[in-house]
XYZ file of C-alpha atoms in Angstrom:
436
model
C 48.813 122.369 24.017
C 46.798 120.066 21.814
C 43.362 118.706 22.615
C 44.714 115.327 23.698
C 47.123 116.963 26.160
C 44.286 118.936 27.721
C 42.116 115.811 27.931
C 44.837 113.948 29.838
C 45.369 116.872 32.195
C 41.633 117.239 32.799
C 41.058 113.569 33.666
C 44.148 113.412 35.861
C 43.177 116.624 37.654
C 39.544 115.616 38.177
C 40.615 112.482 39.998
C 43.174 114.359 42.002
C 40.494 116.824 43.108
C 38.291 114.051 44.493
C 41.244 112.359 46.188
C 42.158 115.533 48.003
C 38.558 116.465 48.764
C 38.315 113.257 50.787
C 41.731 113.835 52.325
C 41.079 117.412 53.400
C 37.472 117.173 54.585
C 38.806 115.065 57.425
C 40.837 118.048 58.618
C 38.117 120.609 57.829
C 35.349 118.764 59.675
C 37.507 117.529 62.562
C 36.200 120.201 64.990
C 32.705 118.760 64.480
C 33.422 115.034 64.754
C 36.342 115.102 67.224
C 33.905 114.624 70.109
C 32.040 111.809 68.347
C 34.861 109.276 68.600
C 36.503 110.173 71.903
C 35.302 110.803 75.490
C 34.149 114.327 76.316
C 36.711 116.637 77.837
C 39.277 119.175 76.701
C 38.468 120.271 73.108
C 42.184 120.680 72.358
C 42.826 117.109 73.557
C 40.028 115.829 71.306
C 41.511 117.698 68.351
C 44.912 116.201 69.187
C 43.382 112.702 69.066
C 41.850 113.322 65.642
C 45.025 115.070 64.472
C 46.999 112.050 65.637
C 44.853 109.775 63.470
C 45.268 112.304 60.637
C 49.048 112.006 61.060
C 48.866 108.187 61.102
C 47.410 108.342 57.608
C 50.605 110.019 56.489
C 52.694 107.148 57.790
C 50.913 104.829 55.373
C 51.913 107.109 52.522
C 55.410 105.621 52.149
C 53.800 102.181 51.820
C 51.361 103.563 49.269
C 54.204 105.382 47.557
C 56.178 102.172 47.188
C 53.249 99.934 46.216
C 51.421 102.286 43.857
C 54.634 103.816 42.531
C 55.674 100.313 41.532
C 52.283 99.771 39.870
C 52.644 103.091 38.036
C 56.083 102.215 36.662
C 55.327 98.578 35.811
C 51.660 98.640 34.763
C 51.273 102.250 33.688
C 50.197 105.609 35.073
C 46.557 104.840 34.235
C 46.545 101.634 36.316
C 47.973 103.405 39.351
C 45.560 106.329 39.113
C 42.556 104.003 38.845
C 43.653 101.995 41.881
C 44.234 105.063 44.050
C 40.743 106.444 43.532
C 39.236 103.029 44.324
C 41.002 102.944 47.688
C 39.963 106.502 48.453
C 36.316 105.717 47.755
C 36.409 102.787 50.181
C 37.948 104.925 52.931
C 35.323 107.661 52.502
C 32.516 105.122 52.864
C 34.054 103.790 56.083
C 34.220 107.243 57.684
C 30.671 108.069 56.566
C 29.262 105.020 58.405
C 31.677 104.840 61.377
C 29.895 104.383 64.753
C 30.365 107.025 67.446
C 31.969 106.579 70.871
C 28.515 106.473 72.464
C 27.505 103.531 70.262
C 30.664 101.429 70.005
C 33.182 102.973 72.412
C 36.611 103.110 70.823
C 35.370 100.856 68.020
C 34.380 103.948 66.064
C 37.854 105.402 66.467
C 39.230 102.087 65.189
C 37.089 102.336 62.043
C 38.292 105.911 61.639
C 41.877 104.734 61.959
C 41.434 101.996 59.331
C 39.859 104.503 56.952
C 42.761 106.906 57.430
C 45.238 104.117 56.760
C 43.468 103.383 53.471
C 43.474 107.085 52.625
C 47.185 107.276 53.374
C 47.831 104.272 51.140
C 45.827 105.860 48.347
C 47.221 109.388 48.560
C 50.754 108.024 48.895
C 50.447 106.739 45.353
C 48.106 109.418 44.004
C 50.552 112.283 44.378
C 53.304 110.562 42.407
C 51.037 109.015 39.805
C 49.322 112.362 39.239
C 52.580 114.344 39.226
C 54.146 111.901 36.786
C 51.080 111.731 34.550
C 50.584 115.497 34.356
C 54.296 116.120 33.715
C 54.599 113.459 31.014
C 51.314 114.368 29.322
C 52.253 118.000 28.741
C 54.126 119.906 26.056
C 57.836 119.846 27.080
C 57.922 123.644 26.867
C 54.939 124.013 29.222
C 55.513 121.321 31.840
C 55.551 123.835 34.674
C 52.200 125.237 33.596
C 50.621 121.810 33.044
C 51.879 120.209 36.245
C 50.711 123.208 38.275
C 47.198 121.859 37.803
C 48.040 119.202 40.343
C 47.869 121.798 43.094
C 44.979 123.529 41.330
C 43.043 120.275 41.599
C 44.285 119.568 45.126
C 43.205 123.032 46.205
C 39.926 122.701 44.314
C 39.240 119.590 46.365
C 39.846 121.519 49.549
C 37.760 124.469 48.317
C 34.910 122.063 47.587
C 35.250 120.642 51.079
C 35.276 124.063 52.699
C 32.413 125.212 50.479
C 30.351 122.247 51.621
C 31.267 123.068 55.223
C 30.112 126.675 54.780
C 26.856 125.443 53.212
C 26.218 123.017 56.057
C 27.085 125.661 58.644
C 24.392 127.872 57.187
C 21.721 125.213 56.711
C 22.199 122.983 59.762
C 22.299 123.841 63.438
C 25.518 123.410 65.392
C 24.034 120.387 67.161
C 23.071 118.814 63.841
C 26.574 119.323 62.465
C 28.099 117.678 65.511
C 25.484 114.936 65.468
C 25.285 113.773 61.847
C 26.154 116.627 59.462
C 29.859 115.850 59.452
C 29.117 112.523 57.720
C 27.700 114.229 54.616
C 31.049 115.266 53.003
C 32.402 111.731 53.257
C 29.319 110.360 51.499
C 29.786 113.028 48.805
C 33.457 112.077 48.483
C 32.626 108.412 47.996
C 30.156 109.300 45.226
C 32.674 111.596 43.531
C 35.329 108.884 43.622
C 32.958 106.481 41.882
C 32.453 109.006 39.073
C 36.191 109.555 38.668
C 36.801 105.806 38.637
C 34.574 105.646 35.564
C 36.476 108.531 33.918
C 39.887 107.067 34.632
C 39.012 103.723 33.101
C 38.972 105.411 29.684
C 41.914 107.773 30.196
C 44.877 107.742 27.790
C 48.363 106.573 28.769
C 51.203 109.081 28.351
C 53.346 108.749 25.232
C 56.570 108.997 27.257
C 55.614 105.896 29.246
C 54.117 103.968 26.317
C 57.249 104.420 24.197
C 59.773 103.584 26.932
C 61.253 100.064 26.735
C 64.542 100.510 28.616
C 65.302 98.109 31.483
C 61.713 96.864 31.404
C 62.460 94.097 33.921
C 63.527 96.625 36.543
C 60.701 99.115 36.154
C 59.520 100.409 39.494
C 61.962 98.387 41.621
C 63.885 99.560 44.655
C 67.061 98.371 42.931
C 66.407 100.771 40.058
C 65.564 103.558 42.504
C 68.832 102.987 44.396
C 70.754 103.987 41.294
C 69.011 107.351 41.695
C 69.457 107.633 45.444
C 70.892 111.145 45.184
C 67.728 112.329 43.464
C 65.595 110.461 46.008
C 67.306 112.200 48.923
C 66.952 115.465 47.032
C 63.170 114.964 46.823
C 62.996 114.490 50.610
C 65.033 117.619 51.300
C 63.276 119.898 48.825
C 59.870 118.697 50.069
C 60.576 119.328 53.755
C 59.990 123.070 53.927
C 57.246 123.174 51.313
C 55.015 120.503 52.814
C 55.187 121.947 56.343
C 54.309 125.428 55.070
C 51.534 124.123 52.835
C 49.757 122.180 55.572
C 50.232 125.035 58.031
C 48.368 127.524 55.844
C 45.755 125.131 54.459
C 44.577 122.293 56.708
C 45.692 123.882 60.008
C 44.785 127.509 59.267
C 41.058 127.150 60.017
C 41.744 125.529 63.389
C 44.429 128.091 64.219
C 42.084 131.004 63.539
C 39.281 129.499 65.629
C 41.227 127.734 68.385
C 44.004 130.316 68.899
C 42.865 133.633 67.446
C 39.343 133.119 68.750
C 37.505 133.799 65.482
C 34.116 132.117 65.053
C 34.352 128.829 63.165
C 32.235 130.265 60.355
C 34.577 133.260 59.905
C 37.702 131.099 60.047
C 36.241 128.756 57.425
C 35.327 131.663 55.121
C 38.876 133.076 55.401
C 40.353 129.736 54.332
C 37.803 129.307 51.563
C 38.490 132.728 50.012
C 42.264 132.471 50.380
C 42.325 129.064 48.722
C 40.388 130.309 45.687
C 43.044 132.973 45.092
C 45.774 130.424 45.817
C 44.399 128.039 43.171
C 44.355 130.827 40.578
C 48.015 131.636 41.298
C 49.267 128.121 40.512
C 49.113 128.178 36.671
C 50.570 131.706 36.600
C 53.562 130.664 38.672
C 53.910 127.408 36.734
C 53.980 129.307 33.431
C 56.555 131.691 34.888
C 58.802 128.741 35.763
C 58.683 127.628 32.110
C 60.290 130.954 31.229
C 62.763 131.628 34.055
C 63.295 128.153 35.514
C 62.188 126.215 38.572
C 64.947 127.257 40.991
C 64.103 130.988 41.185
C 60.550 130.197 42.343
C 61.715 127.614 44.877
C 64.309 129.999 46.296
C 61.743 132.802 46.533
C 59.417 130.517 48.486
C 62.126 129.372 50.886
C 63.444 132.860 51.603
C 59.940 134.232 52.099
C 58.860 131.362 54.336
C 62.008 131.526 56.447
C 61.700 135.275 57.017
C 57.932 135.779 57.185
C 56.516 132.724 58.981
C 57.141 133.909 62.550
C 55.671 137.426 62.128
C 52.746 136.219 59.983
C 51.740 133.522 62.469
C 52.081 135.986 65.360
C 49.831 138.493 63.598
C 47.306 135.811 62.674
C 47.012 134.875 66.332
C 45.813 138.386 67.158
C 43.475 139.124 64.240
C 39.985 140.321 65.108
C 38.109 140.012 61.841
C 37.766 138.535 58.374
C 39.737 141.051 56.309
C 42.887 141.171 58.428
C 42.979 137.369 58.629
C 42.413 137.065 54.867
C 45.217 139.514 54.034
C 47.743 137.613 56.121
C 46.581 134.248 54.782
C 46.946 135.483 51.198
C 50.449 136.779 51.894
C 51.491 133.409 53.290
C 49.890 131.389 50.483
C 51.412 133.614 47.798
C 54.829 132.783 49.219
C 53.964 129.060 49.358
C 52.980 129.201 45.658
C 56.673 129.301 44.764
C 56.832 125.691 45.951
C 53.402 124.259 45.238
C 53.102 125.413 41.626
C 56.141 123.514 40.382
C 57.187 120.882 42.909
C 55.384 118.126 40.981
C 57.289 118.670 37.749
C 60.620 119.322 39.505
C 60.484 115.913 41.163
C 59.284 114.117 38.037
C 62.039 115.748 35.984
C 64.711 114.213 38.223
C 64.016 110.563 37.295
C 63.938 108.405 34.133
C 60.639 106.965 32.918
C 61.082 103.443 34.302
C 61.409 104.615 37.901
C 59.753 108.046 37.749
C 56.551 107.196 39.635
C 58.378 105.304 42.391
C 61.160 107.902 42.489
C 58.654 110.657 43.171
C 56.298 108.626 45.353
C 58.482 106.983 47.986
C 60.800 109.844 49.025
C 57.982 112.381 48.810
C 55.746 110.181 50.975
C 58.536 109.774 53.522
C 59.011 113.531 53.704
C 55.275 114.050 54.133
C 55.057 111.411 56.849
C 57.850 113.113 58.780
C 56.939 116.753 58.199
C 53.608 117.343 56.418
C 51.411 114.864 58.258
C 52.771 115.828 61.648
C 52.557 119.611 61.135
C 49.105 119.968 62.666
C 49.908 117.637 65.557
C 53.171 119.464 66.286
C 51.315 122.786 66.232
C 48.731 121.533 68.731
C 51.487 120.043 70.887
C 53.217 123.426 71.104
C 49.874 125.014 71.989
C 49.127 122.486 74.720
C 52.641 122.981 76.124
C 52.031 126.732 76.363
C 54.661 127.599 73.760
C 52.563 128.073 70.637
C 55.067 130.424 68.979
C 57.575 127.568 68.902
C 55.675 126.050 65.987
C 56.301 129.154 63.866
C 60.041 128.788 64.407
C 59.761 125.106 63.487
C 58.097 125.954 60.149
C 60.697 128.657 59.420
C 63.514 126.237 60.249
C 62.196 123.596 57.844
C 62.019 126.220 55.087
C 65.610 127.255 55.822
C 66.804 123.675 55.358
C 65.047 123.439 52.002
C 66.529 126.802 50.989
C 70.010 125.284 51.123
C 68.821 122.528 48.768
C 67.184 124.930 46.327
C 70.315 127.084 46.105
C 72.568 124.106 45.353
C 70.314 121.949 43.126
C 70.429 121.929 39.340
C 67.872 123.479 36.990
C 65.487 120.919 35.452
C 63.099 122.792 33.156
C 64.875 121.934 29.879
C 65.296 118.181 30.434
C 63.988 115.668 27.887
C 61.917 113.265 30.021
C 62.447 110.416 27.551
C 66.238 110.685 27.798
C 66.965 111.105 31.505
C 69.309 108.224 32.328
C 71.427 107.144 35.252
C 75.175 107.548 35.349
C 76.147 104.076 36.496
C 77.473 103.881 40.006
C 77.311 107.612 40.691
C 73.674 108.026 41.589
C 73.589 111.021 39.186
C 71.336 111.699 36.240
C 72.432 113.043 32.908
C 70.820 116.290 31.801
C 69.503 116.151 28.266
C 67.735 119.334 27.112
C 64.262 118.971 25.670
C 64.082 119.355 21.938
């Protein structure tokens, strides 16, 4: 790749990292602030309340996907990416200053809810704008490798959040963390978003978007997306299994190890932190592999592995007694998930033409995440509260099995020319034009 390609990928990834730092620190620090916004009582019930608000943020993602996807297709990828990081900064500030239950009753929970709605709006557009930007900005022969940096940056954001949690756990007392320490990461996130806003103002637009003039009046419209409804439904189906598995082994893993396996919070956090570092390093390797052998083999490997291994891995994780056994199982699970995460951004972007690419990725992906990704943690806690915790493992495996059917039957996309993907009128299909 040339220097300009790397510059585009770097700026897009840096913003994505901050976006997902803010998104994931909510989940990582929830055990510490769950009691701050709700009456004292059952810790699991408090976590369910905060997980419920976490899930609500996902239900704003379709709105963000539609609104910011439209901005991305009509005004440019740069405009959408700048707007998303602005919204995320505002939401982080709100959480950092939200009053507790003791000060404002449920008013603090209301502020938390508003902040999560803003985060959902932002991330709903960020994923698609970032996926589209990274895919379009790369060398056509290395799109899998380049777009894999979306999950590198997403995971880097989570690693930064967990790293800050580990630092605070070792420098502040437990009472201090529950009292005020949990506010620190949200203040850091707001500052980081301000820095990225400055970087994104000077970022370069992708050549694929800048040179596209087809159907300019219908860029980013639902009417244009309807002509690609088959691809839109395909995005929902292929996302289903991957997003549930991803959130199970990232945002929920720390809580599962501490709340179910009984590991100390510090040990559970360190397991997630270490596993995510390895996971981030695997993304470019798997992305580069997909540029050689195709996207479908990796997706199928993920789905088969997740369908077969989820139930035994989750059962073993529930009974781990130390760091190394928990880390080994977490790495096994995340290695399997890499088959999805490393390439899902480019696969979705490769399905749509330029004029509707951001919206085509954003809206169906956000819907799938609202239904499956955002609710994964809440569903897991619901099974636990009902006394049937193993049922969640079967749920995750079932979602992967559904996506497996899609992966087996879908077309290969790695050789498509992004500038020449066009709709077949009336059929909802897309022509496949190999990249030159």
